Amino acid sequence: MADIILFNKPFRVLSQFSDSEGRRTLADYLDAPGFRPAGRLDYDSEGLLLLTDDGTLQQRIANPRHRHWKTYLVQVEGQASKEQLAALRAGVRLKDGPTLPAKARRIPPPALWPRVPPVRERQSVPDCWLEVSLREGRNRQVRRMTAAVGLPTLRLVRIAVADWHLGDLAPGEWRRTRVYLPAAAGRGRR
């Protein structure tokens, strides 16, 4: 058994417990000795961040070779076309190489908490919402993918990692749960 914390990381909070520049960190919201983030979520992104006190579980969640699906709600500038969505689904060529195919679809504006500060509104530029799921975790990947197809990201909220979901957690809220870890096949064998 391992403990895991599901945390709704607010906008402009670092996915770590300390910062030499005085920015807000996990320590401003959690008192969780021994817990470490299992993966990262950008400073300017919001939503589900997993933390655990078990190093093996942390690696199973964070290591890209396990290819866990991560799902995001993404507000983009512009109206996503069928061609742009098809490009995201096929995989996008970025400066660090092609991405794996993603799941991507347009969705109605989701019922989310207000972001502070709010996303800037431009009357002359439309926006829309996408649900995007990836099996990779490159630095700022969703933002780079949407920009590559001509849809700059305005707001990014992660709602799921593998089988863990944000649910009704408000920004800054968290809940702790236990996870059963089956023994790895072949563990201890040579």
GROMACS .gro file of C-alpha atoms in nm:
model
  190
    1MET     CA    1   0.000   0.000   0.000
    2ALA     CA    2   0.110   0.354  -0.072
    3ASP     CA    3  -0.043   0.690   0.003
    4ILE     CA    4  -0.121   0.936  -0.271
    5ILE     CA    5  -0.242   1.296  -0.255
    6LEU     CA    6  -0.461   1.439  -0.530
    7PHE     CA    7  -0.405   1.815  -0.529
    8ASN     CA    8  -0.575   2.085  -0.737
    9LYS     CA    9  -0.276   2.306  -0.812
   10PRO     CA   10  -0.380   2.669  -0.852
   11PHE     CA   11  -0.254   2.896  -1.130
   12ARG     CA   12   0.097   3.033  -1.065
   13VAL     CA   13   0.199   2.779  -0.803
   14LEU     CA   14   0.520   2.579  -0.843
   15SER     CA   15   0.501   2.199  -0.840
   16GLN     CA   16   0.762   2.184  -0.563
   17PHE     CA   17   0.783   2.261  -0.192
   18SER     CA   18   1.035   2.548  -0.197
   19ASP     CA   19   1.145   2.836  -0.416
   20SER     CA   20   1.436   3.076  -0.381
   21GLU     CA   21   1.243   3.347  -0.569
   22GLY     CA   22   0.951   3.367  -0.326
   23ARG     CA   23   0.685   3.228  -0.558
   24ARG     CA   24   0.396   3.023  -0.417
   25THR     CA   25   0.473   2.653  -0.379
   26LEU     CA   26   0.305   2.333  -0.261
   27ALA     CA   27   0.415   2.421   0.093
   28ASP     CA   28   0.164   2.709   0.089
   29TYR     CA   29  -0.117   2.450   0.064
   30LEU     CA   30   0.011   2.117   0.196
   31ASP     CA   31   0.183   1.994   0.507
   32ALA     CA   32   0.291   1.656   0.373
   33PRO     CA   33   0.633   1.546   0.500
   34GLY     CA   34   0.780   1.270   0.286
   35PHE     CA   35   0.552   1.336  -0.013
   36ARG     CA   36   0.695   1.431  -0.351
   37PRO     CA   37   0.524   1.525  -0.678
   38ALA     CA   38   0.480   1.237  -0.923
   39GLY     CA   39   0.537   1.442  -1.236
   40ARG     CA   40   0.505   1.814  -1.286
   41LEU     CA   41   0.249   2.071  -1.383
   42ASP     CA   42   0.370   2.402  -1.521
   43TYR     CA   43   0.366   2.716  -1.305
   44ASP     CA   44   0.100   2.872  -1.528
   45SER     CA   45  -0.112   2.556  -1.558
   46GLU     CA   46  -0.382   2.443  -1.315
   47GLY     CA   47  -0.538   2.122  -1.200
   48LEU     CA   48  -0.450   1.773  -1.090
   49LEU     CA   49  -0.106   1.714  -0.943
   50LEU     CA   50  -0.030   1.379  -0.780
   51LEU     CA   51   0.203   1.346  -0.484
   52THR     CA   52   0.314   1.026  -0.314
   53ASP     CA   53   0.533   0.906  -0.029
   54ASP     CA   54   0.637   0.595  -0.226
   55GLY     CA   55   0.935   0.623  -0.463
   56THR     CA   56   0.831   0.323  -0.672
   57LEU     CA   57   0.483   0.463  -0.727
   58GLN     CA   58   0.630   0.805  -0.803
   59GLN     CA   59   0.839   0.649  -1.081
   60ARG     CA   60   0.545   0.446  -1.217
   61ILE     CA   61   0.339   0.763  -1.249
   62ALA     CA   62   0.607   1.005  -1.369
   63ASN     CA   63   0.823   0.792  -1.597
   64PRO     CA   64   0.722   0.853  -1.962
   65ARG     CA   65   0.786   0.491  -2.059
   66HIS     CA   66   0.466   0.391  -1.874
   67ARG     CA   67   0.268   0.621  -2.107
   68HIS     CA   68  -0.014   0.702  -1.869
   69TRP     CA   69  -0.286   0.912  -2.029
   70LYS     CA   70  -0.308   1.267  -1.897
   71THR     CA   71  -0.620   1.467  -1.982
   72TYR     CA   72  -0.643   1.845  -2.005
   73LEU     CA   73  -0.911   2.105  -2.063
   74VAL     CA   74  -0.755   2.366  -2.289
   75GLN     CA   75  -0.890   2.710  -2.376
   76VAL     CA   76  -0.733   2.817  -2.704
   77GLU     CA   77  -0.735   3.134  -2.908
   78GLY     CA   78  -0.928   3.078  -3.229
   79GLN     CA   79  -1.190   2.828  -3.340
   80ALA     CA   80  -1.045   2.478  -3.377
   81SER     CA   81  -1.106   2.336  -3.723
   82LYS     CA   82  -1.142   1.969  -3.816
   83GLU     CA   83  -0.796   1.991  -3.976
   84GLN     CA   84  -0.634   2.132  -3.660
   85LEU     CA   85  -0.794   1.863  -3.444
   86ALA     CA   86  -0.685   1.596  -3.693
   87ALA     CA   87  -0.328   1.728  -3.673
   88LEU     CA   88  -0.330   1.699  -3.292
   89ARG     CA   89  -0.471   1.346  -3.319
   90ALA     CA   90  -0.202   1.244  -3.569
   91GLY     CA   91   0.087   1.388  -3.369
   92VAL     CA   92   0.259   1.720  -3.419
   93ARG     CA   93   0.619   1.786  -3.517
   94LEU     CA   94   0.785   2.002  -3.249
   95LYS     CA   95   1.144   2.129  -3.230
   96ASP     CA   96   1.235   1.827  -3.013
   97GLY     CA   97   1.073   1.579  -3.253
   98PRO     CA   98   0.729   1.444  -3.335
   99THR     CA   99   0.475   1.383  -3.061
  100LEU     CA  100   0.274   1.067  -3.019
  101PRO     CA  101  -0.083   1.087  -3.144
  102ALA     CA  102  -0.314   1.261  -2.896
  103LYS     CA  103  -0.685   1.244  -2.830
  104ALA     CA  104  -0.838   1.583  -2.909
  105ARG     CA  105  -1.192   1.712  -2.943
  106ARG     CA  106  -1.385   2.037  -2.911
  107ILE     CA  107  -1.601   2.068  -2.602
  108PRO     CA  108  -1.846   2.328  -2.470
  109PRO     CA  109  -1.697   2.572  -2.219
  110PRO     CA  110  -1.652   2.366  -1.899
  111ALA     CA  111  -1.785   2.469  -1.557
  112LEU     CA  112  -1.455   2.566  -1.395
  113TRP     CA  113  -1.361   2.795  -1.111
  114PRO     CA  114  -1.262   3.149  -1.213
  115ARG     CA  115  -0.892   3.191  -1.272
  116VAL     CA  116  -0.713   3.464  -1.079
  117PRO     CA  117  -0.607   3.668  -1.265
  118PRO     CA  118  -0.865   3.598  -1.535
  119VAL     CA  119  -0.772   3.506  -1.891
  120ARG     CA  120  -0.765   3.822  -2.098
  121GLU     CA  121  -1.068   3.862  -2.320
  122ARG     CA  122  -1.036   4.007  -2.666
  123GLN     CA  123  -1.367   4.093  -2.828
  124SER     CA  124  -1.227   4.058  -3.180
  125VAL     CA  125  -1.058   3.719  -3.128
  126PRO     CA  126  -1.276   3.414  -3.064
  127ASP     CA  127  -1.171   3.125  -2.845
  128CYS     CA  128  -1.286   2.769  -2.785
  129TRP     CA  129  -1.226   2.477  -2.548
  130LEU     CA  130  -1.062   2.145  -2.626
  131GLU     CA  131  -1.019   1.824  -2.432
  132VAL     CA  132  -0.671   1.688  -2.505
  133SER     CA  133  -0.522   1.362  -2.376
  134LEU     CA  134  -0.154   1.270  -2.410
  135ARG     CA  135   0.064   0.974  -2.322
  136GLU     CA  136   0.382   1.181  -2.305
  137GLY     CA  137   0.500   1.451  -2.071
  138ARG     CA  138   0.740   1.682  -2.250
  139ASN     CA  139   0.797   2.030  -2.115
  140ARG     CA  140   0.497   2.251  -2.197
  141GLN     CA  141   0.384   1.992  -2.453
  142VAL     CA  142   0.014   2.077  -2.476
  143ARG     CA  143   0.090   2.446  -2.517
  144ARG     CA  144   0.351   2.374  -2.785
  145MET     CA  145   0.120   2.134  -2.970
  146THR     CA  146  -0.174   2.373  -2.982
  147ALA     CA  147   0.055   2.659  -3.091
  148ALA     CA  148   0.202   2.438  -3.366
  149VAL     CA  149  -0.145   2.394  -3.519
  150GLY     CA  150  -0.229   2.766  -3.488
  151LEU     CA  151  -0.428   2.759  -3.162
  152PRO     CA  152  -0.232   2.935  -2.884
  153THR     CA  153  -0.328   2.815  -2.536
  154LEU     CA  154  -0.495   3.068  -2.306
  155ARG     CA  155  -0.576   2.839  -2.012
  156LEU     CA  156  -0.472   2.483  -1.930
  157VAL     CA  157  -0.633   2.264  -1.661
  158ARG     CA  158  -0.529   1.901  -1.607
  159ILE     CA  159  -0.827   1.692  -1.497
  160ALA     CA  160  -0.688   1.337  -1.499
  161VAL     CA  161  -0.369   1.130  -1.477
  162ALA     CA  162  -0.418   0.760  -1.553
  163ASP     CA  163  -0.713   0.652  -1.333
  164TRP     CA  164  -0.694   0.949  -1.094
  165HIS     CA  165  -0.936   1.236  -1.153
  166LEU     CA  166  -0.960   1.590  -1.018
  167GLY     CA  167  -1.328   1.548  -0.934
  168ASP     CA  168  -1.476   1.833  -0.732
  169LEU     CA  169  -1.154   1.957  -0.569
  170ALA     CA  170  -1.136   2.337  -0.570
  171PRO     CA  171  -0.802   2.513  -0.635
  172GLY     CA  172  -0.572   2.456  -0.336
  173GLU     CA  173  -0.777   2.162  -0.205
  174TRP     CA  174  -0.647   1.809  -0.179
  175ARG     CA  175  -0.749   1.464  -0.069
  176ARG     CA  176  -0.542   1.169   0.041
  177THR     CA  177  -0.607   0.812  -0.068
  178ARG     CA  178  -0.439   0.473  -0.045
  179VAL     CA  179  -0.322   0.274  -0.346
  180TYR     CA  180  -0.257  -0.098  -0.360
  181LEU     CA  181   0.070  -0.171  -0.540
  182PRO     CA  182   0.089  -0.522  -0.684
  183ALA     CA  183   0.433  -0.674  -0.686
  184ALA     CA  184   0.609  -0.605  -1.014
  185ALA     CA  185   0.634  -0.909  -1.235
  186GLY     CA  186   0.979  -1.060  -1.207
  187ARG     CA  187   1.081  -0.833  -0.919
  188GLY     CA  188   1.398  -0.967  -0.760
  189ARG     CA  189   1.472  -1.207  -1.048
  190ARG     CA  190   1.775  -1.190  -1.268
   0.00000   0.00000   0.00000
